[in-house]
Coordinates of C-alpha atoms and ligand atoms in Angstrom, one line a residue:
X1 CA 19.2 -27.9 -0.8
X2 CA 21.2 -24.6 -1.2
X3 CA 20.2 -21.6 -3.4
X4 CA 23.1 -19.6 -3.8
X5 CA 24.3 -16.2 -5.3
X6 CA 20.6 -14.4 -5.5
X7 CA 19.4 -11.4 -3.4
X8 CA 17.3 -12.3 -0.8
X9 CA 14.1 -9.8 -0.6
X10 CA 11.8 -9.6 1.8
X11 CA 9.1 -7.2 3.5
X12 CA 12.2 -5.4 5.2
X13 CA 15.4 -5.7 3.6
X14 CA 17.4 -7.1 0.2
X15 CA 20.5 -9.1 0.6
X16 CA 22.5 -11.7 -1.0
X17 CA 22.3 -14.1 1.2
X18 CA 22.1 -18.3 0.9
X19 CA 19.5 -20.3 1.9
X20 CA 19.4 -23.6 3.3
X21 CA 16.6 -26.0 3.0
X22 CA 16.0 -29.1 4.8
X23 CA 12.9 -31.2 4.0
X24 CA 9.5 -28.5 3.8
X25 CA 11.6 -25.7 5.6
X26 CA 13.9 -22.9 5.4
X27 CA 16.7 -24.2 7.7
X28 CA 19.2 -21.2 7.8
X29 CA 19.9 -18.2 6.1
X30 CA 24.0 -16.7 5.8
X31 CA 25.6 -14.8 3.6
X32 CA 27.9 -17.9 2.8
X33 CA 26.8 -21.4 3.8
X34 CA 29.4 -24.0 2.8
X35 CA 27.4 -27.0 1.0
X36 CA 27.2 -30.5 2.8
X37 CA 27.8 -33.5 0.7
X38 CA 25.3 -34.4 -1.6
X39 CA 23.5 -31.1 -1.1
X40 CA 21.2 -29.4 -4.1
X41 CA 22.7 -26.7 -5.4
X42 CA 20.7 -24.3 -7.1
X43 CA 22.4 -20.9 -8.4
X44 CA 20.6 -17.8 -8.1
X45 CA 23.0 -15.8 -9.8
X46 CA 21.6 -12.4 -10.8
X47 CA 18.2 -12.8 -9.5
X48 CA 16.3 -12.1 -6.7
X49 CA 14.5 -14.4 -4.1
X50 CA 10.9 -13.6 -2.6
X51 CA 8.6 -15.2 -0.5
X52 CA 6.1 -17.2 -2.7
X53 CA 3.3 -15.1 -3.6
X54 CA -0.2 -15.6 -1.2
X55 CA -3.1 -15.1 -3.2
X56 CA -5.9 -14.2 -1.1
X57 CA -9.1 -14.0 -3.6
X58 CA -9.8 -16.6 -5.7
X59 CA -13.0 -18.4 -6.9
X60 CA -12.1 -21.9 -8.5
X61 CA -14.8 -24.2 -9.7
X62 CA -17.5 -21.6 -8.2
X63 CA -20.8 -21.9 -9.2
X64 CA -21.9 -18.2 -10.1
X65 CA -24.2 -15.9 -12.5
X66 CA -26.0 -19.8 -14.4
X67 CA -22.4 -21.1 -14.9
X68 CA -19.3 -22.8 -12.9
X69 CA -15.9 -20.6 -12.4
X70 CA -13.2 -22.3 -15.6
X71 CA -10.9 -22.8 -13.4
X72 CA -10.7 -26.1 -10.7
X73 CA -8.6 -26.4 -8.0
X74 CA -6.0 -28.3 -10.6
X75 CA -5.8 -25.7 -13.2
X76 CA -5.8 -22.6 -10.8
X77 CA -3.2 -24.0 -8.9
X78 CA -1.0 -24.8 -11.6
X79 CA -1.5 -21.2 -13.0
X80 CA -0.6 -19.5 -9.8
X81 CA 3.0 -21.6 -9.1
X82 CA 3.6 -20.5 -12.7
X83 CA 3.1 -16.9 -11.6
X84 CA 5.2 -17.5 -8.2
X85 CA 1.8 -17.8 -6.2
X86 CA 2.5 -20.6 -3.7
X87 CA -0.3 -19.9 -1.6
X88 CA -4.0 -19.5 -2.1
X89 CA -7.2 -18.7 -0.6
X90 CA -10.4 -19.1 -2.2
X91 CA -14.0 -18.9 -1.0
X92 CA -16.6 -21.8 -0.1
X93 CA -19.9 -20.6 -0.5
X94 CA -23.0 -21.4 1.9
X95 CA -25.9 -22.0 -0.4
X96 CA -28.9 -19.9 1.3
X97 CA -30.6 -22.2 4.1
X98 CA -27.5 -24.8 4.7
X99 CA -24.9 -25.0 7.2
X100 CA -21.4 -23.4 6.8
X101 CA -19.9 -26.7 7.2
X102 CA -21.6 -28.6 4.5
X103 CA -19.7 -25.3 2.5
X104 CA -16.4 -26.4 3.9
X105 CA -16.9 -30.1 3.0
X106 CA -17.9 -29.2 -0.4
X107 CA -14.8 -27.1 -0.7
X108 CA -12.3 -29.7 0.7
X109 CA -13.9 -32.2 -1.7
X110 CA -13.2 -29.9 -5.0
X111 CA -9.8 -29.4 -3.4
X112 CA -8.3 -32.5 -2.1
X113 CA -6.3 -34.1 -4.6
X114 CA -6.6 -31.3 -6.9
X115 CA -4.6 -28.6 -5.5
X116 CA -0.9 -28.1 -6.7
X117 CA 0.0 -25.5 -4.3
X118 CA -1.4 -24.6 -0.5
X119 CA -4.6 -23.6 0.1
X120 CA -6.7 -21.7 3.0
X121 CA -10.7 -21.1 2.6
X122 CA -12.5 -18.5 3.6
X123 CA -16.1 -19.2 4.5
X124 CA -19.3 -16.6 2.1
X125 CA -21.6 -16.4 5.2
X126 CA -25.3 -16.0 3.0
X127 CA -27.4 -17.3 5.6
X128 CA -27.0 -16.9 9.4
X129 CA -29.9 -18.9 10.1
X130 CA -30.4 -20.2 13.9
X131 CA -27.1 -21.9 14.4
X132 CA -24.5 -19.5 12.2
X133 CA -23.6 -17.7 15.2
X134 CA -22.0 -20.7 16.8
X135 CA -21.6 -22.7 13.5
X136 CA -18.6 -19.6 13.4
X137 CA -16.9 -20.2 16.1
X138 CA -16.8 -23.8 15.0
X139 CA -15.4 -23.0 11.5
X140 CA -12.6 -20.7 13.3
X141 CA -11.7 -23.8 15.0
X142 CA -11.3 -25.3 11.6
X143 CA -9.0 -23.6 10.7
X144 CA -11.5 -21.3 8.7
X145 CA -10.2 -17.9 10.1
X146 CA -11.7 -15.1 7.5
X147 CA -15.7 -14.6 6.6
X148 CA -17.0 -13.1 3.4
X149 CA -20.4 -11.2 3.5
X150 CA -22.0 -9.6 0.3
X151 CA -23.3 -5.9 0.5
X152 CA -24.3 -6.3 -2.9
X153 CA -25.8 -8.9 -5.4
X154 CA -29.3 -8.7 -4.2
X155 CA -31.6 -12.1 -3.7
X156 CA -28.0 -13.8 -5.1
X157 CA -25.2 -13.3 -1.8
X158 CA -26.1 -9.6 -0.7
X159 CA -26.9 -10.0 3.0
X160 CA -28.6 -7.0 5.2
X161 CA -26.6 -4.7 7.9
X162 CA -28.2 -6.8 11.1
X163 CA -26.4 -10.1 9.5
X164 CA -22.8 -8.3 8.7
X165 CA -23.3 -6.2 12.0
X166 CA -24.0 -9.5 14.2
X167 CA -21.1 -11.3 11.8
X168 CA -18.7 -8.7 12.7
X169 CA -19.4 -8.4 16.7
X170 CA -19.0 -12.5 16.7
X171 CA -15.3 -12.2 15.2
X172 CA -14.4 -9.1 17.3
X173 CA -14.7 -11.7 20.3
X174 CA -13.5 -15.2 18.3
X175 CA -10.8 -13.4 16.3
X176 CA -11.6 -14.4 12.6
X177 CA -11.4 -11.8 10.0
X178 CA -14.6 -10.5 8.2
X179 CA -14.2 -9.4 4.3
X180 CA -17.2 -7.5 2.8
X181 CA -17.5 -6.8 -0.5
X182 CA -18.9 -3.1 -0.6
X183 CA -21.1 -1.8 -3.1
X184 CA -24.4 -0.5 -2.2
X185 CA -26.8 -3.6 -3.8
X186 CA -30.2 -2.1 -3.5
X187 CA -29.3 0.7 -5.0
X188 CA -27.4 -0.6 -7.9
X189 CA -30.2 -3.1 -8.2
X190 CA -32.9 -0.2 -9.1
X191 CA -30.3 1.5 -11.6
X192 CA -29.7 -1.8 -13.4
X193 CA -33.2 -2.3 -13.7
X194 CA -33.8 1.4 -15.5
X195 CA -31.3 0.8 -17.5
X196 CA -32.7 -2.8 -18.4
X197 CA -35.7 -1.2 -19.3
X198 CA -34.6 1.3 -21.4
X199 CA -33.1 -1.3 -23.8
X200 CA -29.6 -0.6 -22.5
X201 CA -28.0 -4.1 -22.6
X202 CA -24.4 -3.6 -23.3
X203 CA -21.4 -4.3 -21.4
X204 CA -20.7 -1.0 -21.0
X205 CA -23.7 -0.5 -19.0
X206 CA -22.0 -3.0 -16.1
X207 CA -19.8 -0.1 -15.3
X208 CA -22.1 2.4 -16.2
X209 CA -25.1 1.3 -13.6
X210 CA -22.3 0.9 -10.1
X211 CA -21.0 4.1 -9.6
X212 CA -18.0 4.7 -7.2
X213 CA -20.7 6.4 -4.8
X214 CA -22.2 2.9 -4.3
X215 CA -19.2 1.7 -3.7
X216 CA -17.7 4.8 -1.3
X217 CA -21.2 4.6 0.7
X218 CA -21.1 0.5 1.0
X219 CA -17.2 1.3 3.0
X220 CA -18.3 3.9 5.1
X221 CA -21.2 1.6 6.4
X222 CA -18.6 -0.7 6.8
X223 CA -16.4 1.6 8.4
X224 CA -19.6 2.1 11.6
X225 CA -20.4 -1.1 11.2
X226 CA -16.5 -2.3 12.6
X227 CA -16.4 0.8 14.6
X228 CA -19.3 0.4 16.6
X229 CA -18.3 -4.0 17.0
X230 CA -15.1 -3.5 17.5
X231 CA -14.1 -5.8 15.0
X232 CA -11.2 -5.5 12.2
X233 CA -12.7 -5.4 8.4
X234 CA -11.1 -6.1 5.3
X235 CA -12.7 -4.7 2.0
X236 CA -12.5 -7.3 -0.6
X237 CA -11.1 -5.5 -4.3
X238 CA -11.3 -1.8 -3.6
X239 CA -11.6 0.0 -7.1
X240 CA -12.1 3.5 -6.5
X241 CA -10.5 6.6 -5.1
X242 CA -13.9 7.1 -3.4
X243 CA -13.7 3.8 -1.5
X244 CA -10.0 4.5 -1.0
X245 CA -10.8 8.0 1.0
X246 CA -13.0 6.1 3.3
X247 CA -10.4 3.5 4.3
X248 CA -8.1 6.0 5.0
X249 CA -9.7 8.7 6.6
X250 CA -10.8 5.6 8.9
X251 CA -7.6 4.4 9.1
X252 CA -6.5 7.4 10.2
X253 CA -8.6 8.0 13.1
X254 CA -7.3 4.3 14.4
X255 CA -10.2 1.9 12.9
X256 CA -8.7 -1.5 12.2
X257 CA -9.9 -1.4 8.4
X258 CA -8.2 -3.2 5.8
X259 CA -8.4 -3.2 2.1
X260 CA -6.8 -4.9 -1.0
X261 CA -7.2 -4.2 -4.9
X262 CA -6.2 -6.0 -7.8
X263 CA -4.5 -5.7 -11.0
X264 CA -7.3 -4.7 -13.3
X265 CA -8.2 -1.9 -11.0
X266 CA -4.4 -0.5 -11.1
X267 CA -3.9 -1.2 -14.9
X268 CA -7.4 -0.7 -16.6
X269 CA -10.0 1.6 -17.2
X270 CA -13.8 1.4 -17.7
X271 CA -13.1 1.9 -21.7
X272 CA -12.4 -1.9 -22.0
X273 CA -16.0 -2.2 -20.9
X274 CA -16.6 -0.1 -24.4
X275 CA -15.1 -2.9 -26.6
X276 CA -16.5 -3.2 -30.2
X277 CA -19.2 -5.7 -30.3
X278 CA -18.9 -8.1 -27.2
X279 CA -15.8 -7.8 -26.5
X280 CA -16.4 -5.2 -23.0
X281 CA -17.8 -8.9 -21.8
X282 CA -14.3 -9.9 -20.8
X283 CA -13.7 -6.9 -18.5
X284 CA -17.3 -7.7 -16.5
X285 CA -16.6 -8.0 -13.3
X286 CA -17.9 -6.0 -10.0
X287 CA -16.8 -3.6 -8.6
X288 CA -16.5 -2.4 -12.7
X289 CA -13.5 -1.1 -14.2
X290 CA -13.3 2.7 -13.2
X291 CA -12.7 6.2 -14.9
X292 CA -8.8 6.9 -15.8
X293 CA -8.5 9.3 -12.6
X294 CA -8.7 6.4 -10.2
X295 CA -6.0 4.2 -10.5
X296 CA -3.4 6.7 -9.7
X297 CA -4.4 6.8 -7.2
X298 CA -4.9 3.3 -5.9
X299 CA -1.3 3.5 -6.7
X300 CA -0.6 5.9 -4.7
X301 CA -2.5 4.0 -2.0
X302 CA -0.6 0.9 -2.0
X303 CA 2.8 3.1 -1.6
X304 CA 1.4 4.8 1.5
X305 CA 0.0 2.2 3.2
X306 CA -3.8 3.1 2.9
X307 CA -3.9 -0.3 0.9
X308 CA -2.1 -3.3 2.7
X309 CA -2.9 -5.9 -0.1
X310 CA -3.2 -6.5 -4.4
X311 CA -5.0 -10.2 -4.8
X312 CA -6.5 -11.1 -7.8
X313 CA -10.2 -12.0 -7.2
X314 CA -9.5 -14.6 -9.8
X315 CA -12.8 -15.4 -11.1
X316 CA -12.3 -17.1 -15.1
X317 CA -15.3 -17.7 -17.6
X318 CA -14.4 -18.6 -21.0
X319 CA -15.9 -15.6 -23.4
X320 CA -16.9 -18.2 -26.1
X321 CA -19.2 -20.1 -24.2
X322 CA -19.9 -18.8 -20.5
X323 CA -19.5 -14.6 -21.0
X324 CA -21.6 -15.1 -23.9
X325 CA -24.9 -16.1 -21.3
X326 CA -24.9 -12.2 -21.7
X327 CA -25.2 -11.5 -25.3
X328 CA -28.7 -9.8 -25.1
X329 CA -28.6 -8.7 -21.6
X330 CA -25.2 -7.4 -19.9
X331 CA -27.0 -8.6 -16.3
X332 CA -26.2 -11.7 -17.7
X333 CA -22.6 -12.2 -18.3
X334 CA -21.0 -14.0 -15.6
X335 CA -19.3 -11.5 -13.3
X336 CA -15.7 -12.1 -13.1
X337 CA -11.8 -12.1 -14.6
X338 CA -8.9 -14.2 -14.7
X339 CA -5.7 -13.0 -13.4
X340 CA -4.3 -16.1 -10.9
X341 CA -1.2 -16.0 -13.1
X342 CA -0.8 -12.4 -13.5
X343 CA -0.1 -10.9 -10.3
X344 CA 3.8 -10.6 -9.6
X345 CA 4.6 -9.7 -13.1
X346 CA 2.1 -7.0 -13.3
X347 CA 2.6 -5.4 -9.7
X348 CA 6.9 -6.0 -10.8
X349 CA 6.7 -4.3 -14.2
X350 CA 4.5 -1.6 -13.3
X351 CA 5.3 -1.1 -10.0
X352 CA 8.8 -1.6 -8.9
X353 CA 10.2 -0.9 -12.3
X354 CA 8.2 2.0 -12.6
X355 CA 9.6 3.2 -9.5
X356 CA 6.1 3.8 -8.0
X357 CA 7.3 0.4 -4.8
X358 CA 10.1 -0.6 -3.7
X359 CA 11.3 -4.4 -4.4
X360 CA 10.6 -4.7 -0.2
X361 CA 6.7 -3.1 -0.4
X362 CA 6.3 -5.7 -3.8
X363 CA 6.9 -8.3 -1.2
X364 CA 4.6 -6.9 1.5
X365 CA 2.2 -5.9 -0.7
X366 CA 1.9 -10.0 -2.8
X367 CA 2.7 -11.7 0.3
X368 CA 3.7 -10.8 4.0
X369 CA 0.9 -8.7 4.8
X370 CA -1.6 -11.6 3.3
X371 CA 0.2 -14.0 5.4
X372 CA 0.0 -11.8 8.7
X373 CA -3.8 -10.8 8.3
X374 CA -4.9 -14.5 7.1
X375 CA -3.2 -16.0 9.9
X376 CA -0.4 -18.1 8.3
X377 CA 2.8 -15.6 9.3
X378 CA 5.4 -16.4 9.8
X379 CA 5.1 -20.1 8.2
X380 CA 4.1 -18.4 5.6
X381 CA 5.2 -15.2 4.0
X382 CA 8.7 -14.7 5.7
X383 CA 12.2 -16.2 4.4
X384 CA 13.8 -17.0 7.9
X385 CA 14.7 -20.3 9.8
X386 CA 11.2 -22.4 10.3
X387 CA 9.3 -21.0 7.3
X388 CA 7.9 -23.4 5.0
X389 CA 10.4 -23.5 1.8
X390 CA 7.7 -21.8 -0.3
X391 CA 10.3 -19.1 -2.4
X392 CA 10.2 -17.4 -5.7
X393 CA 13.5 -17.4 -7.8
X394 CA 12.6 -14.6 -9.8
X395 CA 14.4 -13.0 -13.1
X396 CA 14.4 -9.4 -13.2
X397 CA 15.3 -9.4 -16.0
X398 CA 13.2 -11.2 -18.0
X399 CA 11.4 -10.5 -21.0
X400 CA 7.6 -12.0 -21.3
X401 CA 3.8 -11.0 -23.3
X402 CA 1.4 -11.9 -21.5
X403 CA -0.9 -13.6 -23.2
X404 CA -4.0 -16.2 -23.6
X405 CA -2.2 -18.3 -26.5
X406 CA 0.7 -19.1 -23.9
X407 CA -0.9 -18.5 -20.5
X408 CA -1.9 -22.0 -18.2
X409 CA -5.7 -20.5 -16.6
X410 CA -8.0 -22.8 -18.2
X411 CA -9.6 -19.5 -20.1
X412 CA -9.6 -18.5 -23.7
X413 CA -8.8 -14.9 -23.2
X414 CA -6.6 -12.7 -20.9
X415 CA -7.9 -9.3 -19.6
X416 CA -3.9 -8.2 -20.3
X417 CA -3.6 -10.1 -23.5
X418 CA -0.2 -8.2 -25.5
X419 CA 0.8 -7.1 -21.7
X420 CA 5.0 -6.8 -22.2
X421 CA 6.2 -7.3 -18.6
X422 CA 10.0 -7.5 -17.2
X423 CA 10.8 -9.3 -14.7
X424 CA 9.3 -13.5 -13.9
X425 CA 9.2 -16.5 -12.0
X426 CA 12.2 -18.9 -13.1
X427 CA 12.3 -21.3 -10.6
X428 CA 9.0 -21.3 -8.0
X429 CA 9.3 -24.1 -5.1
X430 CA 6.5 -25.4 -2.5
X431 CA 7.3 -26.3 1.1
X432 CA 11.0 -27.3 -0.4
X433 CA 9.9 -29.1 -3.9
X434 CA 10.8 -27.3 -7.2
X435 CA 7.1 -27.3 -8.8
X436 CA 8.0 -24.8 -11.5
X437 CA 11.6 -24.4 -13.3
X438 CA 11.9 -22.3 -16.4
X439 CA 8.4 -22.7 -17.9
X440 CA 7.6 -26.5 -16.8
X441 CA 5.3 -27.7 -14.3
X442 CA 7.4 -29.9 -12.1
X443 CA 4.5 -30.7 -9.3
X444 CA 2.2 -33.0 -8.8
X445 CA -1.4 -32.8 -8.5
X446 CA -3.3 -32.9 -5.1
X447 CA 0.3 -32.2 -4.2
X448 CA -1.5 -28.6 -2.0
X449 CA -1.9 -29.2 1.5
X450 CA -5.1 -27.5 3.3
X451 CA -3.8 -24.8 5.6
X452 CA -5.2 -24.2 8.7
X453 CA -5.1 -21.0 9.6
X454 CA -5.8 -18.6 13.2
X455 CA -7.6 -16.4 14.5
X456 CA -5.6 -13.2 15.5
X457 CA -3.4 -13.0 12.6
X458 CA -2.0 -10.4 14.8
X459 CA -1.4 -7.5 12.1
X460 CA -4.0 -5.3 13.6
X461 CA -2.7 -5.7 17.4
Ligands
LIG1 O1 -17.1 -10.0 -10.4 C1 -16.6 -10.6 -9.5 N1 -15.8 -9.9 -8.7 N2 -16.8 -11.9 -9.3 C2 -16.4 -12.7 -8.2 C3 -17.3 -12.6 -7.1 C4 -16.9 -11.4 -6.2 O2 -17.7 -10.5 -6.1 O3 -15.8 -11.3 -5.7
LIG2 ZN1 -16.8 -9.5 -4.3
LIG3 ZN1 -14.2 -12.2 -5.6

């Protein structure tokens, strides 16, 4: 197969260039490559080609807050190749007093032939237990490179500073990748309760009981905590300018710290949260939705480097029958928002059109960098000779409204509902298949193949 006449982008440059693909694979690259008899043609005249988009938060068919994430692995999937996301990882979760494998199994099971694009896990450590030392290493060898430890959600996932401190010094020596989701949760825990007790059962009180001091404090422990192991950390959805200062001042000073945010945090404040009647439901998620002020400057952060990564932390409940657990009692509503879908046209439209990244950041930012620090660059991530065929045909032009009545997440609202984006995925292919051309699903289900991923993803060396 040939695609021809677009402008090849990647992390480092934009040309027009032709690809050739052979099987699952990019074969070669050239600015003119003469088609072979009975080769594919496929004309990219007038837009641009990417890397398929790498996804690294997502919670499909996650059991969470009384209820079970909307999306499976078949839906979510789906949703993400129609957003030119050809790559996924999501998180298997250790119930509390089980081994991290039984997690994986339980995982591979909800995955295998379910998945329509390529998958990775990461692995929620809740419970270290005897063995979960060792159990590690042995999930590294998996092919389970990355951790996720809780600093919040108390007597739920939150686990204490001796479990994330021993986590962290076992993957400074076996090379795996811890991501911690920082909030302070003891502290949160006793504001939620006052405010509980004072009858204050809102949605608004989600954001209004985490402040960005919880969150700031929870990275700078974070922060020691890698400093004094000697291991990399990755904060998990970073909302705050607080949070931000902390990753960059400790960037700065040469501490291998890493952090992503998300759409909502870039493009909405804590006044959805403030929605007449229930509505604020849709927007509860943690860390909340923050005062106008901060997402300038997350902007700003993913321009200059400070932030390396914008995932989703895809995490759908339908409002009419799952948000709704919440009615009387915002602790309640099941935390989390879709946005699988979303993610290119929202960081195109706002950011490269809006001048605030370059077309070649875009790329780093949705997927190069997430392939290097996950451990799957350069099959993944890159467009050169021996890269899986996993590219984006993407219309800059293109007109579209975002919206629930049209979107493909199995979830009966959209936190950008009336969004008007330019720029989209026309043509998406996986590992050399077309599984998305002009608004139909040409994949197959269970088509996603389980990535195993390494240790040492090398971006921090
Ligand atoms: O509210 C959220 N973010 N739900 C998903 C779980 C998590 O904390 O990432
Ligand atoms: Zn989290
Ligand atoms: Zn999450």
């Amino acid at each position: 197969m040939l695609i021809r006449n677009g402008t090849v982008v990647t992390s480092k440059d934009s040309r027009p260039a032709t690809i050739r693909i052979e099987g699952e694979h990019i074969k070669e690259l050239g600015p003119i490559l003469k088609a072979a008899a009975g080769e594919q043609i496929i004309d990219a005249t007038g837009m641009l080609v990417f890397p398929g988009g790498i996804d690294v938060h997502t919670h499909l068919d996650m059991p969470f807050g009384g209820t079970t994430s909307s999306d499976d692995f078949e839906t979510g999937t789906k949703a993400a190749a129609f957003g030119g996301t050809t790559t996924l990882i999501d998180f298997a979760i250790q119930p509390k007093g089980t081994r991290m494998r039984d997690a994986l199994d339980t995982w591979w099971k909800k995955a295998q032939n379910r998945a329509c694009i390529d998958y990775g896990l990461h692995l929620i450590v809740t419970d270290l237990g005897t063995a979960g030392l060792d159990d590690m290493d042995e999930i590294v060898k998996e092919g389970v490179a990355s951790f996720k430890l809780f600093m919040a959600y108390p007597g739920v996932l939150m686990v204490d500073d001796a479990t994330i401190f021993q986590a962290l010094s076992r993957t400074a020596k076996n090379g795996a990748l811890i991501c911690l989701h920082a909030e302070n949760g003891g502290i949160i825990d006793v504001i939620v309760r006052r405010a509980i007790a004072e009858g204050k059962t809102a949605p608004i009180y989600h954001g209004l009981t985490r402040p960005v001091t919880a969150e700031a404090e929870a990275v700078h422990r974070a922060v020691a905590m890698s400093e004094i192991s000697g291991a990399p950390v990755y904060i998990v959805h970073l909302s705050s300018e607080d949070a931000l200062n902390e990753v960059r001042e400790a960037r700065d000073r040469g501490v291998p710290v890493f952090a992503e945010t998300c759409p909502q945090y870039l493009l909405l404040t804590i006044d959805e949260l403030a929605r007449p009647g229930f509505e604020g439901a849709k927007y509860v998620f943690t860390p909340p939705l923050r005062e106008k002020q901060h997402p300038p400057k997350l902007w700003e952060g993913l321009k200059h480097d400070h932030l390396q990564v914008v995932s989703t932390d895809h995490c759908p409940f339908c409002f009419e029958d799952q948000k709704i657990l919440g009615k009387d009692d915002f602790t309640k509503i099941p935390n989390g928002g879709p946005g699988v879908e979303n993610r290119l046209q929202l960081l195109f439209n706002y950011g490269v059109n809006e001048g605030k990244l370059s077309l070649n950041r875009f790329v780093e930012l949705v997927s190069t960098t997430p392939a290097k620090l996950f451990g799957l660059y350069p099959r993944k991530g890159e467009i050169a000779p021996g890269s899986d065929a996993d590219l984006v045909i993407w219309d800059p032009k293109a007109a579209y409204t975002i919206s629930a009545k049209t979107h493909h997440m199995r979830v009966d609202y959209s936190m950008f509902e009336g969004f008007q984006v330019t720029g989209n995925a026309r043509t998406v292919l996986s590992r050399g298949e077309i599984i998305v051309d002009n608004g139909k699903f040409l994949g197959r289900t269970g088509r996603g193949n389980f990535l195993k991923r390494v240790a040492r993803g090398g971006a921090w060396q």
